[in-house]
Short mmCIF file of C-alpha atoms and ligand atoms in Angstrom, two decimals:
data_model
loop_
_atom_site.label_atom_id
_atom_site.label_comp_id
_atom_site.label_asym_id
_atom_site.label_seq_id
_atom_site.Cartn_x
_atom_site.Cartn_y
_atom_site.Cartn_z
CA MET A 1 120.86 107.81 62.10
CA ARG A 2 119.51 109.16 65.39
CA ASN A 3 122.33 111.42 66.55
CA ILE A 4 124.81 108.57 66.56
CA GLN A 5 128.26 109.41 65.28
CA SER A 6 130.52 107.42 67.51
CA VAL A 7 130.08 103.86 68.78
CA CYS A 8 132.01 101.94 71.36
CA VAL A 9 132.71 98.29 70.54
CA TYR A 10 133.28 95.82 73.35
CA CYS A 11 134.63 92.41 72.29
CA GLY A 12 137.07 89.65 73.11
CA ALA A 13 140.84 90.05 73.22
CA SER A 14 141.41 86.34 72.57
CA GLY A 15 142.71 85.33 69.17
CA ARG A 16 142.11 81.62 69.82
CA VAL A 17 138.48 81.71 68.73
CA ASP A 18 136.57 80.24 65.81
CA LYS A 19 136.78 81.94 62.43
CA ILE A 20 133.06 82.75 62.59
CA TYR A 21 133.78 85.26 65.38
CA LYS A 22 136.82 86.72 63.61
CA ASP A 23 134.80 87.20 60.43
CA ALA A 24 132.06 88.93 62.42
CA ALA A 25 134.63 91.29 63.97
CA LEU A 26 136.06 92.15 60.54
CA ARG A 27 132.57 92.73 59.18
CA MET A 28 131.65 94.93 62.15
CA GLY A 29 134.66 97.15 61.49
CA GLU A 30 133.73 97.44 57.83
CA VAL A 31 130.03 98.15 58.46
CA LEU A 32 130.78 100.90 60.97
CA ALA A 33 133.45 102.55 58.83
CA ARG A 34 131.29 102.50 55.71
CA ALA A 35 128.44 104.07 57.67
CA GLY A 36 130.82 106.87 58.69
CA LEU A 37 130.65 105.97 62.36
CA GLN A 38 133.67 106.56 64.55
CA VAL A 39 134.78 103.45 66.45
CA VAL A 40 135.90 103.67 70.08
CA PHE A 41 137.42 100.54 71.59
CA GLY A 42 139.84 99.14 74.15
CA GLY A 43 142.92 100.06 72.13
CA GLY A 44 144.50 96.60 72.01
CA LYS A 45 145.77 94.84 68.93
CA LEU A 46 144.72 91.37 70.05
CA GLY A 47 141.76 89.18 69.13
CA LEU A 48 138.47 90.51 67.87
CA MET A 49 139.38 93.98 69.16
CA GLY A 50 142.32 94.24 66.77
CA LEU A 51 140.26 92.89 63.88
CA VAL A 52 137.43 95.40 64.34
CA ALA A 53 139.96 98.23 64.46
CA ASP A 54 142.03 96.94 61.51
CA ASN A 55 139.06 96.58 59.23
CA ALA A 56 137.44 99.86 60.24
CA LEU A 57 140.73 101.59 59.37
CA ALA A 58 141.07 99.61 56.13
CA ASN A 59 137.64 100.88 55.12
CA GLY A 60 138.52 104.50 55.78
CA GLY A 61 137.07 104.69 59.28
CA ARG A 62 138.20 106.70 62.26
CA VAL A 63 139.21 104.57 65.24
CA ILE A 64 139.99 105.74 68.77
CA GLY A 65 141.63 103.39 71.26
CA ILE A 66 141.64 103.92 75.02
CA ILE A 67 144.17 101.73 76.80
CA PRO A 68 145.40 101.71 80.39
CA LYS A 69 149.18 102.08 80.94
CA HIS A 70 149.70 98.59 82.29
CA LEU A 71 148.01 96.90 79.30
CA GLU A 72 149.94 99.04 76.87
CA LYS A 73 153.23 97.82 78.39
CA PHE A 74 152.06 94.26 78.94
CA GLU A 75 150.39 93.31 75.67
CA GLY A 76 150.82 96.30 73.43
CA ALA A 77 148.48 98.85 71.98
CA HIS A 78 147.27 98.95 68.40
CA LEU A 79 149.68 101.48 66.90
CA SER A 80 147.95 102.51 63.69
CA LEU A 81 144.86 104.12 65.19
CA SER A 82 143.46 107.56 64.39
CA GLU A 83 143.93 108.36 68.12
CA LEU A 84 145.30 106.36 71.03
CA HIS A 85 144.68 107.56 74.59
CA VAL A 86 146.81 105.99 77.31
CA VAL A 87 145.07 106.34 80.68
CA ASP A 88 146.03 105.46 84.25
CA THR A 89 143.44 102.89 85.26
CA MET A 90 140.83 100.50 83.88
CA HIS A 91 138.16 102.64 85.49
CA THR A 92 139.30 105.82 83.74
CA ARG A 93 139.45 103.84 80.55
CA LYS A 94 135.87 102.57 80.80
CA GLN A 95 134.63 106.04 81.73
CA LYS A 96 136.40 107.60 78.75
CA MET A 97 135.21 104.91 76.33
CA SER A 98 131.61 105.52 77.39
CA GLU A 99 131.95 109.33 77.26
CA LEU A 100 133.20 109.20 73.68
CA ALA A 101 130.38 106.93 72.45
CA ASP A 102 126.76 107.56 71.48
CA ALA A 103 125.99 103.83 71.46
CA PHE A 104 127.56 100.53 72.50
CA ILE A 105 128.02 97.38 70.45
CA VAL A 106 128.88 94.09 72.11
CA LEU A 107 130.47 91.33 70.04
CA PRO A 108 131.37 87.93 71.49
CA GLY A 109 133.96 88.17 74.24
CA GLY A 110 134.95 86.96 77.68
CA PHE A 111 135.04 88.39 81.20
CA GLY A 112 136.31 91.81 80.08
CA THR A 113 133.50 92.18 77.56
CA LEU A 114 130.90 91.11 80.14
CA ASP A 115 132.33 93.57 82.66
CA GLU A 116 132.01 96.38 80.13
CA LEU A 117 128.50 95.33 79.09
CA PHE A 118 127.17 95.04 82.63
CA GLU A 119 128.70 98.31 83.71
CA ILE A 120 127.04 100.15 80.84
CA LEU A 121 123.71 98.39 81.49
CA THR A 122 123.95 99.27 85.18
CA TRP A 123 124.65 102.91 84.34
CA ARG A 124 121.58 102.83 82.09
CA GLN A 125 119.50 101.32 84.89
CA LEU A 126 120.68 104.13 87.17
CA GLN A 127 119.67 106.67 84.48
CA MET A 128 123.25 107.83 83.98
CA HIS A 129 122.78 107.62 80.19
CA GLU A 130 120.18 106.69 77.57
CA LYS A 131 122.47 105.30 74.90
CA PRO A 132 121.52 102.18 72.94
CA VAL A 133 123.29 98.89 73.65
CA ILE A 134 123.30 96.38 70.79
CA ILE A 135 124.45 92.82 71.50
CA VAL A 136 125.57 90.95 68.39
CA ASN A 137 124.63 87.33 68.98
CA VAL A 138 127.01 85.75 66.45
CA ASN A 139 126.56 81.99 66.23
CA GLY A 140 124.16 82.11 69.22
CA TYR A 141 127.14 82.94 71.45
CA TRP A 142 125.08 85.21 73.70
CA ASP A 143 122.02 82.88 74.02
CA PRO A 144 122.98 82.02 77.63
CA LEU A 145 123.18 85.74 78.41
CA LYS A 146 119.69 86.24 76.96
CA LYS A 147 118.46 83.45 79.23
CA LEU A 148 120.23 84.98 82.21
CA ILE A 149 118.63 88.37 81.62
CA HIS A 150 115.25 86.63 81.32
CA ASN A 151 115.85 84.83 84.60
CA ILE A 152 116.95 88.02 86.37
CA ILE A 153 113.66 89.61 85.37
CA GLU A 154 111.50 86.55 86.02
CA GLN A 155 112.90 86.36 89.55
CA ASN A 156 112.22 90.09 90.03
CA PHE A 157 115.85 91.18 90.35
CA ALA A 158 115.05 93.61 87.56
CA THR A 159 111.85 94.72 85.86
CA PRO A 160 110.76 93.93 82.28
CA ILE A 161 111.66 97.46 81.27
CA HIS A 162 115.29 96.57 81.93
CA ALA A 163 115.17 94.00 79.12
CA LEU A 164 114.71 96.92 76.76
CA PHE A 165 118.12 98.32 77.62
CA ALA A 166 119.84 95.75 75.41
CA THR A 167 118.83 94.86 71.86
CA PHE A 168 120.00 91.50 70.52
CA VAL A 169 120.76 91.13 66.81
CA ASP A 170 122.17 88.10 65.01
CA SER A 171 124.86 89.67 62.86
CA PRO A 172 126.93 92.83 62.31
CA ASP A 173 124.76 93.63 59.28
CA GLU A 174 121.74 94.19 61.53
CA VAL A 175 123.48 96.66 63.81
CA LEU A 176 122.79 99.84 61.83
CA ASP A 177 119.04 99.12 61.66
CA ALA A 178 119.02 98.39 65.38
CA LEU A 179 120.73 101.73 66.04
CA ASP A 180 118.17 103.47 63.81
CA ASN A 181 115.24 101.82 65.54
CA GLY A 182 116.45 102.78 68.96
CA ILE A 183 115.46 100.63 71.86
CA VAL A 184 113.51 97.57 70.82
CA SER A 185 112.89 94.48 72.86
CA ASN A 186 113.52 91.47 70.74
CA PHE A 187 112.88 88.91 73.38
CA THR A 188 110.26 86.63 71.77
CA SER A 189 106.74 86.67 73.22
CA ASP A 190 107.26 83.54 75.32
CA GLU A 191 110.50 85.04 76.63
CA GLN A 192 108.76 88.30 77.46
CA VAL A 193 108.18 88.55 81.17
CA GLN A 194 104.89 89.99 82.34
CA GLY A 195 104.46 92.29 85.31
CA ALA A 196 106.99 94.38 87.18
P1 AMP B 1 137.80 89.81 77.17
O1 AMP B 1 136.37 89.79 76.77
O2 AMP B 1 138.01 89.22 78.54
O3 AMP B 1 138.72 89.24 76.14
O4 AMP B 1 138.18 91.35 77.34
C1 AMP B 1 138.02 92.20 76.25
C2 AMP B 1 137.50 93.54 76.67
O5 AMP B 1 138.24 94.01 77.78
C3 AMP B 1 137.69 94.52 75.52
O6 AMP B 1 136.45 95.11 75.11
C4 AMP B 1 138.68 95.53 76.07
O7 AMP B 1 138.10 96.80 76.27
C5 AMP B 1 139.18 94.97 77.39
N1 AMP B 1 140.50 94.30 77.23
C6 AMP B 1 140.82 93.05 77.65
N2 AMP B 1 142.10 92.72 77.35
C7 AMP B 1 142.61 93.77 76.70
C8 AMP B 1 143.90 94.06 76.11
N3 AMP B 1 144.89 93.20 76.13
N4 AMP B 1 144.07 95.26 75.54
C9 AMP B 1 143.08 96.16 75.53
N5 AMP B 1 141.86 95.94 76.07
C10 AMP B 1 141.61 94.77 76.64
#
């Protein structure tokens, strides 16, 4: 795999979600661990985050959590990780998560996940990194996001090249191929926006 040894997973902290999302999180942890990829994540034990970490560890993977002090006290960190870094602020945390990762994987999530995704896409746009971003569109959860990105480009708030910064796949099992292939636009031809 192209120089990728460590991947950061962004995903929801809510546990009140459909089983289809929980199963995808478990599978993601397993796929990454079995591929020998280190997992970096938000360090919490809740929701999909906890499931990715649990199942990566259960499959012999190495998992690093980065959690800010206030979340550690408030909701609790995952305590069985290979490494847990407690940092001062959310900003330090996001910086550290991105530094430790060679690629980013986005599972279904809420505002926190979107914040993390858009920050990493913005940093890519500003040429602060060239790391792949793979969005796992479980159950079509991210279809509205795909539409939004299309609209942003169609209305010239970004150029078509920016659509290449995120690769959408349908399931955790497609993530490794997507990482191997590098940056691929998988917007369909009628979604593809012409002209910059
Ligand atoms: P959300 O999508 O709003 O559930 O937020 C999840 C994302 O934000 C994760 O990728 C985490 O990095 C971060 N996050 C939100 N809540 C927590 C928490 N309680 N513990 C650790 N990280 C969290």
